[in-house]
Structure formats: C-alpha cells, structure tokens
PDB file of N, CA and C in Angstrom:
ATOM      1  N   MET A  17       0.836  -1.199   0.000  1.00 59.00           N
ATOM      2  CA  MET A  17       0.000   0.000   0.000  1.00 59.00           C
ATOM      3  C   MET A  17       0.871   1.249   0.000  1.00 59.00           C
ATOM      4  N   LYS A  18       2.111   1.118   0.410  1.00 60.00           N
ATOM      5  CA  LYS A  18       3.009   2.270   0.416  1.00 60.00           C
ATOM      6  C   LYS A  18       3.158   2.850  -0.991  1.00 60.00           C
ATOM      7  N   ASP A  19       2.955   2.031  -2.027  1.00 81.00           N
ATOM      8  CA  ASP A  19       3.012   2.519  -3.401  1.00 81.00           C
ATOM      9  C   ASP A  19       1.890   3.506  -3.703  1.00 81.00           C
ATOM     10  N   HIS A  20       0.914   3.576  -2.826  1.00 94.00           N
ATOM     11  CA  HIS A  20      -0.233   4.451  -3.058  1.00 94.00           C
ATOM     12  C   HIS A  20      -0.115   5.774  -2.315  1.00 94.00           C
ATOM     13  N   ILE A  21       1.094   6.032  -1.838  1.00 97.00           N
ATOM     14  CA  ILE A  21       1.398   7.295  -1.184  1.00 97.00           C
ATOM     15  C   ILE A  21       2.652   7.844  -1.838  1.00 97.00           C
ATOM     16  N   ARG A  22       2.633   9.135  -2.148  1.00 96.00           N
ATOM     17  CA  ARG A  22       3.804   9.780  -2.744  1.00 96.00           C
ATOM     18  C   ARG A  22       4.176  10.996  -1.913  1.00 96.00           C
ATOM     19  N   LYS A  23       5.454  11.097  -1.573  1.00 96.00           N
ATOM     20  CA  LYS A  23       5.962  12.277  -0.886  1.00 96.00           C
ATOM     21  C   LYS A  23       5.983  13.437  -1.873  1.00 96.00           C
ATOM     22  N   PHE A  24       5.871  14.654  -1.349  1.00 96.00           N
ATOM     23  CA  PHE A  24       5.928  15.827  -2.224  1.00 96.00           C
ATOM     24  C   PHE A  24       7.210  15.845  -3.039  1.00 96.00           C
ATOM     25  N   SER A  25       8.291  15.331  -2.468  1.00 95.00           N
ATOM     26  CA  SER A  25       9.569  15.300  -3.196  1.00 95.00           C
ATOM     27  C   SER A  25       9.524  14.368  -4.402  1.00 95.00           C
ATOM     28  N   GLN A  26       8.505  13.514  -4.472  1.00 95.00           N
ATOM     29  CA  GLN A  26       8.384  12.546  -5.563  1.00 95.00           C
ATOM     30  C   GLN A  26       7.378  12.968  -6.633  1.00 95.00           C
ATOM     31  N   ILE A  27       6.719  14.093  -6.433  1.00 97.00           N
ATOM     32  CA  ILE A  27       5.667  14.483  -7.384  1.00 97.00           C
ATOM     33  C   ILE A  27       5.870  15.909  -7.872  1.00 97.00           C
ATOM     34  N   GLY A  28       5.290  16.171  -9.028  1.00 96.00           N
ATOM     35  CA  GLY A  28       5.324  17.502  -9.611  1.00 96.00           C
ATOM     36  C   GLY A  28       4.078  17.719 -10.445  1.00 96.00           C
ATOM     37  N   ILE A  29       4.078  18.785 -11.189  1.00 96.00           N
ATOM     38  CA  ILE A  29       2.894  19.191 -11.942  1.00 96.00           C
ATOM     39  C   ILE A  29       2.457  18.146 -12.970  1.00 96.00           C
ATOM     40  N   ASP A  30       3.378  17.317 -13.442  1.00 97.00           N
ATOM     41  CA  ASP A  30       3.011  16.273 -14.409  1.00 97.00           C
ATOM     42  C   ASP A  30       2.258  15.110 -13.769  1.00 97.00           C
ATOM     43  N   ASP A  31       2.138  15.124 -12.446  1.00 97.00           N
ATOM     44  CA  ASP A  31       1.497  14.025 -11.731  1.00 97.00           C
ATOM     45  C   ASP A  31       0.041  14.290 -11.371  1.00 97.00           C
ATOM     46  N   ILE A  32      -0.579  15.236 -12.037  1.00 97.00           N
ATOM     47  CA  ILE A  32      -1.987  15.545 -11.748  1.00 97.00           C
ATOM     48  C   ILE A  32      -2.870  14.296 -11.840  1.00 97.00           C
ATOM     49  N   PRO A  33      -2.728  13.444 -12.866  1.00 96.00           N
ATOM     50  CA  PRO A  33      -3.579  12.243 -12.896  1.00 96.00           C
ATOM     51  C   PRO A  33      -3.324  11.294 -11.725  1.00 96.00           C
ATOM     52  N   LEU A  34      -2.145  11.334 -11.155  1.00 96.00           N
ATOM     53  CA  LEU A  34      -1.767  10.428 -10.076  1.00 96.00           C
ATOM     54  C   LEU A  34      -2.231  10.914  -8.708  1.00 96.00           C
ATOM     55  N   VAL A  35      -2.117  12.218  -8.450  1.00 97.00           N
ATOM     56  CA  VAL A  35      -2.393  12.737  -7.102  1.00 97.00           C
ATOM     57  C   VAL A  35      -3.340  13.935  -7.067  1.00 97.00           C
ATOM     58  N   GLY A  36      -3.837  14.360  -8.218  1.00 96.00           N
ATOM     59  CA  GLY A  36      -4.727  15.509  -8.263  1.00 96.00           C
ATOM     60  C   GLY A  36      -3.966  16.820  -8.388  1.00 96.00           C
ATOM     61  N   GLY A  37      -4.667  17.851  -8.762  1.00 97.00           N
ATOM     62  CA  GLY A  37      -4.056  19.135  -9.050  1.00 97.00           C
ATOM     63  C   GLY A  37      -3.434  19.833  -7.861  1.00 97.00           C
ATOM     64  N   LYS A  38      -4.118  19.860  -6.729  1.00 96.00           N
ATOM     65  CA  LYS A  38      -3.578  20.560  -5.558  1.00 96.00           C
ATOM     66  C   LYS A  38      -2.309  19.890  -5.057  1.00 96.00           C
ATOM     67  N   ASN A  39      -2.340  18.565  -4.960  1.00 96.00           N
ATOM     68  CA  ASN A  39      -1.151  17.854  -4.483  1.00 96.00           C
ATOM     69  C   ASN A  39       0.000  17.965  -5.472  1.00 96.00           C
ATOM     70  N   ALA A  40      -0.298  17.872  -6.757  1.00 97.00           N
ATOM     71  CA  ALA A  40       0.758  18.008  -7.762  1.00 97.00           C
ATOM     72  C   ALA A  40       1.383  19.394  -7.680  1.00 97.00           C
ATOM     73  N   SER A  41       0.560  20.410  -7.462  1.00 96.00           N
ATOM     74  CA  SER A  41       1.069  21.774  -7.324  1.00 96.00           C
ATOM     75  C   SER A  41       1.934  21.919  -6.076  1.00 96.00           C
ATOM     76  N   LEU A  42       1.512  21.313  -4.976  1.00 95.00           N
ATOM     77  CA  LEU A  42       2.317  21.360  -3.755  1.00 95.00           C
ATOM     78  C   LEU A  42       3.664  20.671  -3.973  1.00 95.00           C
ATOM     79  N   GLY A  43       3.647  19.522  -4.646  1.00 96.00           N
ATOM     80  CA  GLY A  43       4.896  18.837  -4.946  1.00 96.00           C
ATOM     81  C   GLY A  43       5.798  19.673  -5.828  1.00 96.00           C
ATOM     82  N   GLU A  44       5.211  20.314  -6.809  1.00 96.00           N
ATOM     83  CA  GLU A  44       5.974  21.180  -7.715  1.00 96.00           C
ATOM     84  C   GLU A  44       6.607  22.329  -6.938  1.00 96.00           C
ATOM     85  N   MET A  45       5.838  22.973  -6.092  1.00 95.00           N
ATOM     86  CA  MET A  45       6.377  24.077  -5.299  1.00 95.00           C
ATOM     87  C   MET A  45       7.462  23.591  -4.348  1.00 95.00           C
ATOM     88  N   PHE A  46       7.221  22.445  -3.688  1.00 95.00           N
ATOM     89  CA  PHE A  46       8.212  21.907  -2.764  1.00 95.00           C
ATOM     90  C   PHE A  46       9.529  21.647  -3.483  1.00 95.00           C
ATOM     91  N   ASN A  47       9.465  21.073  -4.659  1.00 95.00           N
ATOM     92  CA  ASN A  47      10.674  20.699  -5.398  1.00 95.00           C
ATOM     93  C   ASN A  47      11.351  21.875  -6.095  1.00 95.00           C
ATOM     94  N   GLU A  48      10.585  22.841  -6.547  1.00 94.00           N
ATOM     95  CA  GLU A  48      11.152  23.928  -7.346  1.00 94.00           C
ATOM     96  C   GLU A  48      11.415  25.216  -6.578  1.00 94.00           C
ATOM     97  N   LEU A  49      10.669  25.456  -5.510  1.00 94.00           N
ATOM     98  CA  LEU A  49      10.793  26.742  -4.819  1.00 94.00           C
ATOM     99  C   LEU A  49      11.562  26.669  -3.506  1.00 94.00           C
ATOM    100  N   SER A  50      11.658  25.496  -2.923  1.00 87.00           N
ATOM    101  CA  SER A  50      12.372  25.372  -1.643  1.00 87.00           C
ATOM    102  C   SER A  50      13.813  25.829  -1.767  1.00 87.00           C
ATOM    103  N   SER A  51      14.453  25.466  -2.873  1.00 88.00           N
ATOM    104  CA  SER A  51      15.852  25.848  -3.076  1.00 88.00           C
ATOM    105  C   SER A  51      16.006  27.355  -3.309  1.00 88.00           C
ATOM    106  N   GLU A  52      14.907  28.032  -3.613  1.00 91.00           N
ATOM    107  CA  GLU A  52      14.922  29.483  -3.830  1.00 91.00           C
ATOM    108  C   GLU A  52      14.608  30.252  -2.539  1.00 91.00           C
ATOM    109  N   GLY A  53      14.479  29.514  -1.447  1.00 91.00           N
ATOM    110  CA  GLY A  53      14.206  30.148  -0.168  1.00 91.00           C
ATOM    111  C   GLY A  53      12.736  30.268   0.171  1.00 91.00           C
ATOM    112  N   VAL A  54      11.860  29.805  -0.707  1.00 91.00           N
ATOM    113  CA  VAL A  54      10.427  29.836  -0.424  1.00 91.00           C
ATOM    114  C   VAL A  54      10.119  28.653   0.485  1.00 91.00           C
ATOM    115  N   ARG A  55       9.515  28.933   1.613  1.00 91.00           N
ATOM    116  CA  ARG A  55       9.227  27.878   2.583  1.00 91.00           C
ATOM    117  C   ARG A  55       7.938  27.154   2.199  1.00 91.00           C
ATOM    118  N   VAL A  56       8.102  25.940   1.745  1.00 89.00           N
ATOM    119  CA  VAL A  56       6.970  25.092   1.387  1.00 89.00           C
ATOM    120  C   VAL A  56       7.015  23.886   2.317  1.00 89.00           C
ATOM    121  N   PRO A  57       5.976  23.672   3.120  1.00 91.00           N
ATOM    122  CA  PRO A  57       6.014  22.541   4.050  1.00 91.00           C
ATOM    123  C   PRO A  57       6.033  21.211   3.301  1.00 91.00           C
ATOM    124  N   ASP A  58       6.777  20.263   3.850  1.00 93.00           N
ATOM    125  CA  ASP A  58       6.822  18.927   3.280  1.00 93.00           C
ATOM    126  C   ASP A  58       5.489  18.235   3.549  1.00 93.00           C
ATOM    127  N   GLY A  59       5.231  17.210   2.785  1.00 96.00           N
ATOM    128  CA  GLY A  59       3.995  16.474   2.963  1.00 96.00           C
ATOM    129  C   GLY A  59       3.952  15.267   2.060  1.00 96.00           C
ATOM    130  N   PHE A  60       2.767  14.689   1.946  1.00 97.00           N
ATOM    131  CA  PHE A  60       2.574  13.536   1.080  1.00 97.00           C
ATOM    132  C   PHE A  60       1.148  13.544   0.548  1.00 97.00           C
ATOM    133  N   ALA A  61       0.940  12.769  -0.486  1.00 97.00           N
ATOM    134  CA  ALA A  61      -0.374  12.669  -1.109  1.00 97.00           C
ATOM    135  C   ALA A  61      -0.738  11.203  -1.263  1.00 97.00           C
ATOM    136  N   THR A  62      -2.020  10.916  -1.182  1.00 97.00           N
ATOM    137  CA  THR A  62      -2.488   9.581  -1.542  1.00 97.00           C
ATOM    138  C   THR A  62      -2.837   9.619  -3.029  1.00 97.00           C
ATOM    139  N   THR A  63      -2.711   8.490  -3.688  1.00 97.00           N
ATOM    140  CA  THR A  63      -2.887   8.457  -5.135  1.00 97.00           C
ATOM    141  C   THR A  63      -4.327   8.175  -5.542  1.00 97.00           C
ATOM    142  N   SER A  64      -4.613   8.470  -6.784  1.00 96.00           N
ATOM    143  CA  SER A  64      -5.938   8.171  -7.335  1.00 96.00           C
ATOM    144  C   SER A  64      -6.186   6.670  -7.343  1.00 96.00           C
ATOM    145  N   GLU A  65      -5.138   5.876  -7.530  1.00 95.00           N
ATOM    146  CA  GLU A  65      -5.284   4.413  -7.480  1.00 95.00           C
ATOM    147  C   GLU A  65      -5.710   3.963  -6.084  1.00 95.00           C
ATOM    148  N   ALA A  66      -5.164   4.591  -5.058  1.00 96.00           N
ATOM    149  CA  ALA A  66      -5.571   4.269  -3.686  1.00 96.00           C
ATOM    150  C   ALA A  66      -7.064   4.555  -3.501  1.00 96.00           C
ATOM    151  N   PHE A  67      -7.536   5.650  -4.087  1.00 95.00           N
ATOM    152  CA  PHE A  67      -8.960   5.980  -3.982  1.00 95.00           C
ATOM    153  C   PHE A  67      -9.812   4.951  -4.726  1.00 95.00           C
ATOM    154  N   ARG A  68      -9.339   4.509  -5.884  1.00 95.00           N
ATOM    155  CA  ARG A  68     -10.080   3.475  -6.624  1.00 95.00           C
ATOM    156  C   ARG A  68     -10.165   2.180  -5.816  1.00 95.00           C
ATOM    157  N   ILE A  69      -9.076   1.829  -5.146  1.00 95.00           N
ATOM    158  CA  ILE A  69      -9.083   0.629  -4.302  1.00 95.00           C
ATOM    159  C   ILE A  69     -10.068   0.806  -3.147  1.00 95.00           C
ATOM    160  N   PHE A  70     -10.065   1.986  -2.535  1.00 96.00           N
ATOM    161  CA  PHE A  70     -11.012   2.296  -1.461  1.00 96.00           C
ATOM    162  C   PHE A  70     -12.455   2.115  -1.948  1.00 96.00           C
ATOM    163  N   LEU A  71     -12.748   2.645  -3.122  1.00 96.00           N
ATOM    164  CA  LEU A  71     -14.100   2.499  -3.676  1.00 96.00           C
ATOM    165  C   LEU A  71     -14.439   1.038  -3.895  1.00 96.00           C
ATOM    166  N   LYS A  72     -13.498   0.284  -4.442  1.00 96.00           N
ATOM    167  CA  LYS A  72     -13.735  -1.135  -4.725  1.00 96.00           C
ATOM    168  C   LYS A  72     -13.912  -1.942  -3.440  1.00 96.00           C
ATOM    169  N   GLU A  73     -13.058  -1.710  -2.457  1.00 96.00           N
ATOM    170  CA  GLU A  73     -13.149  -2.446  -1.193  1.00 96.00           C
ATOM    171  C   GLU A  73     -14.472  -2.198  -0.472  1.00 96.00           C
ATOM    172  N   ASN A  74     -15.076  -1.061  -0.716  1.00 97.00           N
ATOM    173  CA  ASN A  74     -16.341  -0.716  -0.071  1.00 97.00           C
ATOM    174  C   ASN A  74     -17.546  -0.853  -0.994  1.00 97.00           C
ATOM    175  N   ASP A  75     -17.326  -1.444  -2.163  1.00 97.00           N
ATOM    176  CA  ASP A  75     -18.403  -1.629  -3.146  1.00 97.00           C
ATOM    177  C   ASP A  75     -19.157  -0.328  -3.418  1.00 97.00           C
ATOM    178  N   LEU A  76     -18.425   0.749  -3.581  1.00 97.00           N
ATOM    179  CA  LEU A  76     -19.058   2.054  -3.779  1.00 97.00           C
ATOM    180  C   LEU A  76     -19.197   2.453  -5.244  1.00 97.00           C
ATOM    181  N   GLY A  77     -18.463   1.828  -6.124  1.00 96.00           N
ATOM    182  CA  GLY A  77     -18.484   2.235  -7.531  1.00 96.00           C
ATOM    183  C   GLY A  77     -19.875   2.257  -8.125  1.00 96.00           C
ATOM    184  N   GLU A  78     -20.570   1.149  -8.057  1.00 96.00           N
ATOM    185  CA  GLU A  78     -21.920   1.072  -8.638  1.00 96.00           C
ATOM    186  C   GLU A  78     -22.909   1.929  -7.871  1.00 96.00           C
ATOM    187  N   GLN A  79     -22.756   1.975  -6.546  1.00 97.00           N
ATOM    188  CA  GLN A  79     -23.673   2.804  -5.747  1.00 97.00           C
ATOM    189  C   GLN A  79     -23.560   4.273  -6.130  1.00 97.00           C
ATOM    190  N   LEU A  80     -22.338   4.735  -6.283  1.00 97.00           N
ATOM    191  CA  LEU A  80     -22.132   6.136  -6.660  1.00 97.00           C
ATOM    192  C   LEU A  80     -22.577   6.392  -8.093  1.00 97.00           C
ATOM    193  N   LYS A  81     -22.324   5.430  -8.973  1.00 97.00           N
ATOM    194  CA  LYS A  81     -22.758   5.567 -10.365  1.00 97.00           C
ATOM    195  C   LYS A  81     -24.281   5.660 -10.431  1.00 97.00           C
ATOM    196  N   ASP A  82     -24.962   4.785  -9.699  1.00 97.00           N
ATOM    197  CA  ASP A  82     -26.426   4.822  -9.667  1.00 97.00           C
ATOM    198  C   ASP A  82     -26.932   6.136  -9.082  1.00 97.00           C
ATOM    199  N   LEU A  83     -26.286   6.584  -8.038  1.00 97.00           N
ATOM    200  CA  LEU A  83     -26.674   7.843  -7.409  1.00 97.00           C
ATOM    201  C   LEU A  83     -26.507   9.012  -8.376  1.00 97.00           C
ATOM    202  N   MET A  84     -25.388   9.061  -9.071  1.00 97.00           N
ATOM    203  CA  MET A  84     -25.144  10.151 -10.025  1.00 97.00           C
ATOM    204  C   MET A  84     -26.127  10.113 -11.195  1.00 97.00           C
ATOM    205  N   SER A  85     -26.615   8.927 -11.520  1.00 97.00           N
ATOM    206  CA  SER A  85     -27.597   8.837 -12.609  1.00 97.00           C
ATOM    207  C   SER A  85     -28.922   9.482 -12.220  1.00 97.00           C
ATOM    208  N   GLN A  86     -29.137   9.689 -10.923  1.00 97.00           N
ATOM    209  CA  GLN A  86     -30.366  10.315 -10.435  1.00 97.00           C
ATOM    210  C   GLN A  86     -30.280  11.847 -10.414  1.00 97.00           C
ATOM    211  N   LEU A  87     -29.108  12.375 -10.713  1.00 97.00           N
ATOM    212  CA  LEU A  87     -28.933  13.827 -10.700  1.00 97.00           C
ATOM    213  C   LEU A  87     -29.733  14.470 -11.827  1.00 97.00           C
ATOM    214  N   ASN A  88     -30.529  15.479 -11.500  1.00 97.00           N
ATOM    215  CA  ASN A  88     -31.294  16.227 -12.497  1.00 97.00           C
ATOM    216  C   ASN A  88     -30.317  17.147 -13.220  1.00 97.00           C
ATOM    217  N   ARG A  89     -29.961  16.750 -14.424  1.00 96.00           N
ATOM    218  CA  ARG A  89     -28.945  17.491 -15.167  1.00 96.00           C
ATOM    219  C   ARG A  89     -29.517  18.685 -15.949  1.00 96.00           C
ATOM    220  N   SER A  90     -30.794  18.875 -15.901  1.00 97.00           N
ATOM    221  CA  SER A  90     -31.366  20.036 -16.598  1.00 97.00           C
ATOM    222  C   SER A  90     -31.288  21.298 -15.737  1.00 97.00           C
ATOM    223  N   ASP A  91     -31.566  21.165 -14.438  1.00 97.00           N
ATOM    224  CA  ASP A  91     -31.486  22.343 -13.578  1.00 97.00           C
ATOM    225  C   ASP A  91     -30.752  22.074 -12.253  1.00 97.00           C
ATOM    226  N   TYR A  92     -30.264  20.851 -12.082  1.00 97.00           N
ATOM    227  CA  TYR A  92     -29.493  20.456 -10.889  1.00 97.00           C
ATOM    228  C   TYR A  92     -30.246  20.750  -9.596  1.00 97.00           C
ATOM    229  N   SER A  93     -31.570  20.643  -9.655  1.00 97.00           N
ATOM    230  CA  SER A  93     -32.395  20.963  -8.486  1.00 97.00           C
ATOM    231  C   SER A  93     -32.177  19.989  -7.331  1.00 97.00           C
ATOM    232  N   ASN A  94     -31.642  18.793  -7.604  1.00 97.00           N
ATOM    233  CA  ASN A  94     -31.415  17.832  -6.528  1.00 97.00           C
ATOM    234  C   ASN A  94     -29.921  17.633  -6.232  1.00 97.00           C
ATOM    235  N   LEU A  95     -29.114  18.585  -6.660  1.00 97.00           N
ATOM    236  CA  LEU A  95     -27.659  18.475  -6.465  1.00 97.00           C
ATOM    237  C   LEU A  95     -27.295  18.360  -4.989  1.00 97.00           C
ATOM    238  N   GLU A  96     -27.915  19.172  -4.149  1.00 98.00           N
ATOM    239  CA  GLU A  96     -27.600  19.134  -2.721  1.00 98.00           C
ATOM    240  C   GLU A  96     -27.920  17.765  -2.125  1.00 98.00           C
ATOM    241  N   GLU A  97     -29.062  17.215  -2.487  1.00 97.00           N
ATOM    242  CA  GLU A  97     -29.463  15.895  -1.971  1.00 97.00           C
ATOM    243  C   GLU A  97     -28.517  14.798  -2.467  1.00 97.00           C
ATOM    244  N   ILE A  98     -28.217  14.796  -3.758  1.00 97.00           N
ATOM    245  CA  ILE A  98     -27.332  13.768  -4.333  1.00 97.00           C
ATOM    246  C   ILE A  98     -25.940  13.889  -3.728  1.00 97.00           C
ATOM    247  N   GLY A  99     -25.449  15.116  -3.593  1.00 97.00           N
ATOM    248  CA  GLY A  99     -24.141  15.334  -2.987  1.00 97.00           C
ATOM    249  C   GLY A  99     -24.102  14.850  -1.545  1.00 97.00           C
ATOM    250  N   SER A 100     -25.146  15.122  -0.804  1.00 98.00           N
ATOM    251  CA  SER A 100     -25.234  14.685   0.585  1.00 98.00           C
ATOM    252  C   SER A 100     -25.226  13.162   0.682  1.00 98.00           C
ATOM    253  N   ARG A 101     -25.983  12.512  -0.179  1.00 98.00           N
ATOM    254  CA  ARG A 101     -26.034  11.043  -0.163  1.00 98.00           C
ATOM    255  C   ARG A 101     -24.694  10.440  -0.574  1.00 98.00           C
ATOM    256  N   ALA A 102     -24.015  11.057  -1.527  1.00 98.00           N
ATOM    257  CA  ALA A 102     -22.697  10.572  -1.952  1.00 98.00           C
ATOM    258  C   ALA A 102     -21.689  10.731  -0.815  1.00 98.00           C
ATOM    259  N   ARG A 103     -21.685  11.889  -0.164  1.00 98.00           N
ATOM    260  CA  ARG A 103     -20.786  12.104   0.979  1.00 98.00           C
ATOM    261  C   ARG A 103     -21.047  11.084   2.076  1.00 98.00           C
ATOM    262  N   HIS A 104     -22.315  10.815   2.339  1.00 98.00           N
ATOM    263  CA  HIS A 104     -22.674   9.839   3.370  1.00 98.00           C
ATOM    264  C   HIS A 104     -22.092   8.461   3.041  1.00 98.00           C
ATOM    265  N   LEU A 105     -22.227   8.033   1.796  1.00 98.00           N
ATOM    266  CA  LEU A 105     -21.671   6.737   1.393  1.00 98.00           C
ATOM    267  C   LEU A 105     -20.162   6.689   1.631  1.00 98.00           C
ATOM    268  N   ILE A 106     -19.476   7.733   1.241  1.00 97.00           N
ATOM    269  CA  ILE A 106     -18.016   7.753   1.369  1.00 97.00           C
ATOM    270  C   ILE A 106     -17.598   7.850   2.831  1.00 97.00           C
ATOM    271  N   LEU A 107     -18.256   8.697   3.596  1.00 97.00           N
ATOM    272  CA  LEU A 107     -17.875   8.870   4.995  1.00 97.00           C
ATOM    273  C   LEU A 107     -18.196   7.657   5.859  1.00 97.00           C
ATOM    274  N   GLU A 108     -19.167   6.857   5.466  1.00 97.00           N
ATOM    275  CA  GLU A 108     -19.517   5.653   6.216  1.00 97.00           C
ATOM    276  C   GLU A 108     -18.644   4.459   5.826  1.00 97.00           C
ATOM    277  N   ALA A 109     -17.879   4.590   4.777  1.00 98.00           N
ATOM    278  CA  ALA A 109     -17.018   3.499   4.312  1.00 98.00           C
ATOM    279  C   ALA A 109     -15.800   3.378   5.229  1.00 98.00           C
ATOM    280  N   THR A 110     -15.104   2.259   5.090  1.00 97.00           N
ATOM    281  CA  THR A 110     -13.921   2.029   5.920  1.00 97.00           C
ATOM    282  C   THR A 110     -12.661   2.043   5.058  1.00 97.00           C
ATOM    283  N   ILE A 111     -11.572   2.423   5.701  1.00 96.00           N
ATOM    284  CA  ILE A 111     -10.252   2.407   5.063  1.00 96.00           C
ATOM    285  C   ILE A 111      -9.525   1.188   5.601  1.00 96.00           C
ATOM    286  N   SER A 112      -8.891   0.435   4.733  1.00 95.00           N
ATOM    287  CA  SER A 112      -8.211  -0.785   5.165  1.00 95.00           C
ATOM    288  C   SER A 112      -7.126  -0.470   6.192  1.00 95.00           C
ATOM    289  N   GLU A 113      -6.917  -1.418   7.085  1.00 95.00           N
ATOM    290  CA  GLU A 113      -5.870  -1.257   8.101  1.00 95.00           C
ATOM    291  C   GLU A 113      -4.508  -1.068   7.447  1.00 95.00           C
ATOM    292  N   GLU A 114      -4.285  -1.745   6.335  1.00 94.00           N
ATOM    293  CA  GLU A 114      -3.014  -1.632   5.618  1.00 94.00           C
ATOM    294  C   GLU A 114      -2.790  -0.198   5.127  1.00 94.00           C
ATOM    295  N   PHE A 115      -3.844   0.409   4.586  1.00 95.00           N
ATOM    296  CA  PHE A 115      -3.712   1.776   4.082  1.00 95.00           C
ATOM    297  C   PHE A 115      -3.566   2.768   5.236  1.00 95.00           C
ATOM    298  N   VAL A 116      -4.298   2.559   6.313  1.00 95.00           N
ATOM    299  CA  VAL A 116      -4.155   3.413   7.493  1.00 95.00           C
ATOM    300  C   VAL A 116      -2.716   3.358   7.985  1.00 95.00           C
ATOM    301  N   ALA A 117      -2.142   2.155   8.054  1.00 94.00           N
ATOM    302  CA  ALA A 117      -0.759   1.997   8.505  1.00 94.00           C
ATOM    303  C   ALA A 117       0.206   2.735   7.583  1.00 94.00           C
ATOM    304  N   ALA A 118      -0.035   2.686   6.276  1.00 94.00           N
ATOM    305  CA  ALA A 118       0.824   3.379   5.315  1.00 94.00           C
ATOM    306  C   ALA A 118       0.739   4.893   5.506  1.00 94.00           C
ATOM    307  N   ILE A 119      -0.449   5.401   5.770  1.00 96.00           N
ATOM    308  CA  ILE A 119      -0.622   6.834   6.010  1.00 96.00           C
ATOM    309  C   ILE A 119       0.079   7.239   7.301  1.00 96.00           C
ATOM    310  N   VAL A 120      -0.077   6.452   8.350  1.00 96.00           N
ATOM    311  CA  VAL A 120       0.565   6.751   9.633  1.00 96.00           C
ATOM    312  C   VAL A 120       2.086   6.750   9.460  1.00 96.00           C
ATOM    313  N   THR A 121       2.613   5.778   8.718  1.00 95.00           N
ATOM    314  CA  THR A 121       4.054   5.712   8.470  1.00 95.00           C
ATOM    315  C   THR A 121       4.530   6.947   7.711  1.00 95.00           C
ATOM    316  N   ALA A 122       3.791   7.329   6.673  1.00 95.00           N
ATOM    317  CA  ALA A 122       4.160   8.525   5.885  1.00 95.00           C
ATOM    318  C   ALA A 122       4.120   9.768   6.773  1.00 95.00           C
ATOM    319  N   TYR A 123       3.142   9.847   7.631  1.00 96.00           N
ATOM    320  CA  TYR A 123       3.034  10.988   8.544  1.00 96.00           C
ATOM    321  C   TYR A 123       4.213  11.001   9.528  1.00 96.00           C
ATOM    322  N   ASP A 124       4.512   9.843  10.098  1.00 96.00           N
ATOM    323  CA  ASP A 124       5.622   9.747  11.044  1.00 96.00           C
ATOM    324  C   ASP A 124       6.952  10.142  10.386  1.00 96.00           C
ATOM    325  N   GLU A 125       7.108   9.799   9.118  1.00 94.00           N
ATOM    326  CA  GLU A 125       8.336  10.136   8.407  1.00 94.00           C
ATOM    327  C   GLU A 125       8.505  11.641   8.212  1.00 94.00           C
ATOM    328  N   LEU A 126       7.406  12.386   8.272  1.00 92.00           N
ATOM    329  CA  LEU A 126       7.505  13.839   8.158  1.00 92.00           C
ATOM    330  C   LEU A 126       8.186  14.448   9.378  1.00 92.00           C
ATOM    331  N   GLY A 127       8.027  13.791  10.533  1.00 85.00           N
ATOM    332  CA  GLY A 127       8.585  14.323  11.768  1.00 85.00           C
ATOM    333  C   GLY A 127      10.036  14.004  11.893  1.00 85.00           C
TER     334      GLY A 127
END
C-alpha cells in the first residue's frame, strides 16, 4: 500500500492524474521553490489508485454511479441531496488497516 502514497519530493505538476491538481502543485512548489528560499512545508499525497481501491473495497463504484444517474442534469435541483447522499456513502465506508498503517508511516516520516 506504500506505493499508493507519494511524498511531495516525488511528485510535480506532471502528476496531476496520479495525485490531483492541488497535491501536484504542492509537490511542484516543494521541489522547485524550496531551493529558492520559499518555505513550502513537506507532505505527502495519496494516489488516485488508492482511492479506486477504497471504492472497490467498499463496493461504492456502482452505488455512486447509480446515485449520479439520479442527478437532475437540466437544472441540478437535486444536487444538494445527491451530494449529501454521496458524501454519506463515502464517509460511512472504511479504510483498510493496511492503508491506514501506510498513512501513519508517511506521517511519522515527516517528523
């Protein structure tokens, strides 16, 4: 599971598909601006693959797909309800002990 975590020193702007835009930007700043005296805190990101595994382990893929199919795309009048139900599904899901351990290890390495 450690492969599903990347330190900022390992990512840059080209890694948007891997870690998302904000994390890729943080990695880019950490790697390119730190040497210029700009203080960028170190950190780490979880990968999009880790999120896909999370969805699969919790059988959320089809549930979320079905939920999104209920979204009124003409005026988005039920966006708040659909968003709330999607958040509930994700927040009620569990993260594997292996992934939690990998996150804790990555966090400990920052100290």
